[in-house]
Tab-separated table of C-alpha atoms in Angstrom:
chain	number	residue	atom	x	y	z
B	114	MET	CA	50.024	15.920	5.161
B	115	THR	CA	48.050	14.812	8.223
B	116	PRO	CA	45.288	12.345	8.172
B	117	ASP	CA	42.698	15.301	8.575
B	118	GLN	CA	44.191	17.063	5.760
B	119	TYR	CA	44.466	14.245	3.348
B	120	CYS	CA	40.433	13.848	4.247
B	121	GLU	CA	40.042	17.460	3.731
B	122	LYS	CA	41.478	17.308	0.463
B	123	LYS	CA	39.850	14.022	-0.505
B	124	ALA	CA	36.293	15.700	0.298
B	125	ALA	CA	37.062	19.028	-1.451
B	126	ALA	CA	38.362	17.422	-4.584
B	127	SER	CA	35.082	15.725	-5.011
B	128	GLY	CA	32.934	18.945	-5.390
B	129	SER	CA	30.153	16.941	-3.312
B	130	SER	CA	27.202	18.836	-1.811
B	131	PHE	CA	28.205	17.183	1.355
B	132	TYR	CA	31.347	18.999	1.629
B	133	TYR	CA	29.091	22.431	1.738
B	134	ALA	CA	26.999	21.060	4.625
B	135	PHE	CA	30.088	19.815	6.649
B	136	ARG	CA	31.350	23.663	6.453
B	137	PHE	CA	28.758	24.784	9.340
B	138	LEU	CA	29.880	22.002	11.986
B	139	SER	CA	32.101	22.303	14.707
B	140	PRO	CA	35.779	21.591	14.050
B	141	GLU	CA	35.586	18.404	15.773
B	142	ARG	CA	32.383	17.311	14.168
B	143	ARG	CA	33.576	18.436	10.827
B	144	ARG	CA	36.822	16.210	11.177
B	145	ALA	CA	34.710	13.208	11.989
B	146	ILE	CA	32.328	13.534	9.340
B	147	THR	CA	34.962	14.504	6.653
B	148	ALA	CA	36.609	11.428	7.400
B	149	LEU	CA	33.661	9.292	7.128
B	150	TYR	CA	32.989	11.052	3.594
B	151	ALA	CA	36.631	10.465	2.528
B	152	PHE	CA	36.380	6.493	3.612
B	153	CYS	CA	32.852	6.551	1.277
B	154	ARG	CA	34.807	8.004	-1.532
B	155	GLU	CA	38.008	5.722	-1.380
B	156	VAL	CA	35.968	2.522	-1.412
B	157	ASP	CA	33.527	4.093	-4.104
B	158	ASP	CA	36.714	4.963	-6.197
B	159	VAL	CA	37.983	1.485	-5.727
B	160	VAL	CA	34.823	0.198	-7.977
B	161	ASP	CA	34.547	3.246	-10.561
B	162	GLU	CA	38.566	3.441	-11.266
B	163	ILE	CA	39.584	-0.111	-11.364
B	164	SER	CA	38.539	-1.914	-14.224
B	165	ASP	CA	39.836	-5.214	-13.175
B	166	ALA	CA	37.161	-6.628	-10.995
B	167	GLY	CA	39.775	-9.017	-9.304
B	168	VAL	CA	42.066	-6.253	-8.541
B	169	ALA	CA	39.047	-4.178	-7.096
B	170	ARG	CA	38.053	-7.131	-5.013
B	171	GLN	CA	41.682	-7.255	-3.611
B	172	LYS	CA	41.251	-3.554	-2.925
B	173	LEU	CA	38.235	-3.915	-1.097
B	174	GLY	CA	39.668	-6.694	0.747
B	175	TYR	CA	42.354	-4.028	1.990
B	176	TRP	CA	39.790	-1.700	3.288
B	177	ARG	CA	38.229	-4.596	5.252
B	178	GLN	CA	41.482	-5.211	6.574
B	179	GLU	CA	42.058	-1.393	7.340
B	180	ILE	CA	38.420	-1.308	9.255
B	181	GLU	CA	39.694	-4.185	11.401
B	182	ALA	CA	42.791	-2.705	12.205
B	183	LEU	CA	40.979	0.552	13.050
B	184	TYR	CA	39.397	-1.468	15.907
B	185	ASP	CA	42.294	-3.178	16.921
B	186	GLY	CA	43.791	0.427	17.456
B	187	ASN	CA	46.636	0.310	14.709
B	188	PRO	CA	45.069	1.719	11.491
B	189	ALA	CA	47.848	2.559	8.678
B	190	HIS	CA	45.742	4.398	5.965
B	191	PRO	CA	45.512	8.360	6.540
B	192	VAL	CA	41.555	7.875	6.165
B	193	THR	CA	41.084	4.985	8.742
B	194	ARG	CA	43.448	6.846	11.120
B	195	ALA	CA	41.384	9.948	10.945
B	196	LEU	CA	38.242	7.858	11.502
B	197	ALA	CA	39.441	6.948	14.922
B	198	LEU	CA	38.145	10.163	15.827
B	199	GLY	CA	34.442	8.864	14.873
B	200	VAL	CA	35.027	5.765	16.410
B	201	LYS	CA	36.475	6.984	19.714
B	202	THR	CA	33.918	9.933	20.089
B	203	TYR	CA	30.635	9.446	18.158
B	204	GLY	CA	30.938	5.412	18.558
B	205	LEU	CA	30.803	4.696	15.037
B	206	ASP	CA	29.955	0.885	14.501
B	207	LYS	CA	32.355	-1.415	12.841
B	208	HIS	CA	29.669	-3.341	11.102
B	209	ASP	CA	28.398	-0.229	9.784
B	210	LEU	CA	31.547	0.719	7.759
B	211	LEU	CA	32.099	-2.864	6.555
B	212	THR	CA	28.595	-3.020	5.388
B	213	VAL	CA	29.132	0.162	3.298
B	214	ILE	CA	32.159	-1.833	1.662
B	215	ASP	CA	29.581	-4.799	1.046
B	216	GLY	CA	27.620	-2.374	-0.862
B	217	MET	CA	30.401	-1.381	-3.082
B	218	GLN	CA	31.079	-5.108	-3.616
B	219	MET	CA	27.739	-5.322	-4.819
B	220	ASP	CA	29.061	-3.166	-7.914
B	221	LEU	CA	31.710	-5.851	-8.517
B	222	GLU	CA	28.977	-8.630	-8.804
B	223	ARG	CA	25.769	-7.200	-10.594
B	224	THR	CA	25.033	-4.367	-13.181
B	225	ARG	CA	21.053	-4.546	-12.880
B	226	TYR	CA	18.532	-4.817	-10.285
B	227	ALA	CA	15.073	-6.568	-10.882
B	228	THR	CA	12.956	-4.551	-8.624
B	229	TRP	CA	12.775	-1.653	-6.242
B	230	ASP	CA	13.134	-4.236	-3.653
B	231	GLU	CA	16.429	-5.398	-4.735
B	232	LEU	CA	17.677	-1.756	-5.349
B	233	SER	CA	16.690	-1.074	-1.798
B	234	GLN	CA	19.183	-3.322	-0.220
B	235	TYR	CA	22.012	-1.764	-2.382
B	236	CYS	CA	21.076	1.719	-1.368
B	237	HIS	CA	20.623	0.454	2.140
B	238	ARG	CA	24.320	-0.388	2.167
B	239	VAL	CA	25.885	2.238	0.272
B	240	ALA	CA	23.761	5.177	1.608
B	241	GLY	CA	21.172	4.515	4.314
B	242	VAL	CA	24.035	3.249	6.652
B	243	VAL	CA	25.937	6.269	6.057
B	244	GLY	CA	22.941	8.137	7.129
B	245	TRP	CA	22.851	6.270	10.428
B	246	MET	CA	26.575	7.354	11.016
B	247	SER	CA	26.270	10.622	9.812
B	248	ALA	CA	23.455	11.242	12.187
B	249	GLN	CA	25.617	9.891	15.163
B	250	ILE	CA	28.419	12.256	14.246
B	251	PHE	CA	25.888	15.374	14.173
B	252	GLY	CA	24.267	14.268	17.537
B	253	TYR	CA	20.834	13.131	18.305
B	254	THR	CA	18.643	12.671	21.337
B	255	ASP	CA	15.887	10.797	20.122
B	256	PRO	CA	16.147	7.183	18.564
B	257	ARG	CA	13.655	8.121	15.793
B	258	THR	CA	16.551	10.127	13.989
B	259	ARG	CA	18.047	7.052	12.870
B	260	GLU	CA	15.028	6.174	10.706
B	261	TYR	CA	14.934	9.921	9.518
B	262	ALA	CA	18.637	9.630	8.806
B	263	HIS	CA	18.532	6.306	7.083
B	264	THR	CA	15.533	7.201	4.919
B	265	LEU	CA	17.376	10.441	3.748
B	266	GLY	CA	20.330	8.692	2.830
B	267	MET	CA	18.232	6.230	0.563
B	268	ALA	CA	16.617	9.515	-0.692
B	269	PHE	CA	20.174	10.862	-1.616
B	270	GLN	CA	21.008	7.574	-3.488
B	271	LEU	CA	18.093	7.385	-5.447
B	272	THR	CA	18.552	10.957	-6.673
B	273	ASN	CA	22.179	10.089	-7.658
B	274	ILE	CA	20.901	7.214	-9.704
B	275	ILE	CA	18.447	9.446	-11.405
B	276	ARG	CA	20.951	12.187	-12.016
B	277	ASP	CA	23.708	9.402	-13.101
B	278	VAL	CA	21.678	7.594	-15.472
B	279	GLY	CA	23.405	8.284	-18.681
B	280	GLU	CA	26.981	7.807	-16.943
B	281	ASP	CA	25.941	4.722	-15.535
B	282	GLY	CA	24.698	3.426	-19.047
B	283	GLN	CA	28.141	4.296	-20.563
B	284	ARG	CA	29.685	1.871	-17.784
B	285	GLY	CA	27.130	-0.968	-18.755
B	286	ARG	CA	25.202	-0.257	-15.520
B	287	ILE	CA	21.463	0.017	-14.827
B	288	TYR	CA	20.213	0.834	-11.295
B	289	LEU	CA	16.587	1.678	-12.376
B	290	PRO	CA	14.658	-1.323	-11.416
B	291	LEU	CA	14.260	-3.407	-14.455
B	292	SER	CA	10.357	-3.979	-13.703
B	293	ASP	CA	9.788	-0.172	-13.611
B	294	LEU	CA	10.963	-0.268	-17.193
B	295	VAL	CA	8.374	-2.446	-18.627
B	296	PRO	CA	5.229	-0.339	-18.181
B	297	PHE	CA	6.833	2.480	-20.172
B	298	GLY	CA	8.339	0.517	-23.009
B	299	VAL	CA	11.965	1.499	-22.177
B	300	GLN	CA	14.510	-1.143	-23.451
B	301	GLN	CA	17.757	-1.722	-21.411
B	302	SER	CA	19.619	-0.694	-24.634
B	303	ASP	CA	17.999	2.730	-24.378
B	304	LEU	CA	19.680	3.509	-21.153
B	305	LEU	CA	22.819	1.817	-22.010
B	306	LEU	CA	23.051	3.654	-25.645
B	307	GLY	CA	21.903	6.952	-24.113
B	308	THR	CA	18.717	7.057	-26.451
B	309	PRO	CA	15.645	8.486	-24.857
B	310	SER	CA	12.504	6.411	-25.853
B	311	ARG	CA	8.957	7.685	-25.808
B	312	GLY	CA	8.699	6.249	-22.360
B	313	PHE	CA	11.694	7.557	-20.992
B	314	VAL	CA	10.351	10.661	-19.252
B	315	ASP	CA	7.474	8.970	-17.566
B	316	LEU	CA	9.714	6.308	-16.288
B	317	MET	CA	11.946	9.014	-14.807
B	318	ARG	CA	8.994	10.781	-13.171
B	319	LEU	CA	8.148	7.608	-11.403
B	320	GLN	CA	11.615	7.497	-9.837
B	321	THR	CA	11.448	11.047	-9.139
B	322	ALA	CA	8.039	10.582	-7.443
B	323	ARG	CA	9.880	7.916	-5.508
B	324	ALA	CA	12.707	9.896	-4.436
B	325	GLN	CA	10.359	12.758	-3.439
B	326	ALA	CA	8.332	10.338	-1.126
B	327	LEU	CA	11.534	8.967	0.524
B	328	TYR	CA	12.273	12.872	1.352
B	329	ALA	CA	8.895	13.412	2.512
B	330	ASP	CA	8.994	10.262	4.915
B	331	ALA	CA	12.214	11.393	6.061
B	332	PHE	CA	11.548	14.952	6.974
B	333	ALA	CA	8.171	13.273	8.856
B	334	ALA	CA	10.584	11.236	10.888
B	335	LEU	CA	12.570	13.755	12.256
B	336	PRO	CA	11.956	14.461	15.597
B	337	ARG	CA	12.076	18.410	16.510
B	338	ALA	CA	14.364	17.903	19.266
B	339	ASP	CA	16.934	16.903	16.662
B	340	ARG	CA	16.473	19.280	13.990
B	341	GLN	CA	18.971	21.755	14.780
B	342	ALA	CA	21.620	19.199	15.210
B	343	GLN	CA	20.598	17.399	11.818
B	344	LYS	CA	20.954	20.585	9.884
B	345	PRO	CA	23.952	19.292	7.872
B	346	GLY	CA	21.631	16.672	6.338
B	347	LEU	CA	18.670	19.159	5.918
B	348	MET	CA	21.192	21.412	3.834
B	349	MET	CA	22.203	18.257	1.798
B	350	ALA	CA	18.597	17.378	1.323
B	351	ALA	CA	17.875	20.928	0.128
B	352	ILE	CA	20.828	20.855	-2.320
B	353	TYR	CA	19.938	17.313	-3.840
B	354	GLN	CA	16.099	18.568	-4.141
B	355	GLU	CA	16.979	21.311	-5.802
B	356	VAL	CA	19.127	19.121	-8.234
B	357	LEU	CA	16.123	16.926	-8.616
B	358	HIS	CA	13.914	19.878	-9.367
B	359	ARG	CA	16.232	21.170	-12.198
B	360	ILE	CA	16.404	17.462	-13.772
B	361	GLU	CA	12.806	17.489	-13.683
B	362	THR	CA	12.075	21.129	-15.180
B	363	GLN	CA	14.542	20.280	-17.951
B	364	ASN	CA	12.573	17.277	-18.784
B	365	PHE	CA	15.287	14.478	-17.553
B	366	PRO	CA	18.057	15.298	-19.793
B	367	VAL	CA	20.172	12.644	-17.930
B	368	LEU	CA	21.121	10.317	-20.449
B	369	LYS	CA	22.957	13.144	-22.481
B	370	LYS	CA	24.248	15.072	-19.634
B	371	ARG	CA	24.960	15.652	-15.986
B	372	VAL	CA	22.706	18.349	-14.266
B	373	SER	CA	24.509	20.158	-11.165
B	374	LEU	CA	24.556	23.172	-9.298
B	375	SER	CA	27.328	25.821	-9.147
B	376	PRO	CA	29.352	25.959	-5.714
B	377	ILE	CA	27.867	29.395	-5.069
B	378	LYS	CA	24.477	27.936	-5.349
B	379	LYS	CA	25.174	24.888	-3.230
B	380	LEU	CA	26.654	27.194	-0.545
B	381	MET	CA	23.514	29.752	-0.533
B	382	ILE	CA	21.090	26.971	-0.239
B	383	ALA	CA	23.212	25.296	2.753
B	384	LEU	CA	23.336	28.877	4.267
B	385	THR	CA	19.744	29.362	3.872
B	386	VAL	CA	18.833	26.419	5.811
B	387	TRP	CA	21.323	26.853	8.465
B	388	LEU	CA	19.890	30.341	9.124
B	389	LYS	CA	16.227	28.992	9.289
B	390	PRO	CA	14.834	28.254	12.734
């Protein structure tokens, strides 16, 4: 199996919305973005799948070494070998890749965020920076596109947090800012035990409004000159916003189930955006 095939398999197995948007790119850009996505999945899996925090830290240390090896010209892992295309052709920055690992390490060090400002730092590291790198691979001419890509990444991450409240609670994690819980009378135990309280829906409406504001800010920041090149991100945004819409119209059942779209629905949304002028 070649490094590119390894990354393709990793991306396809995740069933992520990102995978459907990648299908519309040129072969070279698709290879580069798939390698970046596979890297994000690899380091995220370290935190999600390794229960021993010490072992997980060692594994993240391994990935830091692999990124250093990548920029020294001798990566060993299939993912970092595949990432070489993104580094050489699209100028992916070593600091950005290491920042993603820093974000994943935050999951080993804390399970709560007191305020939105604190959570924003986490979202910046695990998603905003990925937005920057994705925009580089997709291509842009106006530096304002970086602002769009970063804000869109933040919106994606908050959407994930909203969708995964129940699953994260089962792992003992709460990503919703604790300061947001207080006005609605929601207790941390409600989220950890999956017990909807009276104020839970209003709490989630607040989070949804914050996410929608991030989407609006991202779209407003995207220069028209780069809209065509950045369409993969716009496809992902349309898919994510549809998930958010379904969560809201179902009155936020996220403590009990994961709301998702079928593969064909994701593909149809992506195609609709791709065909839009």
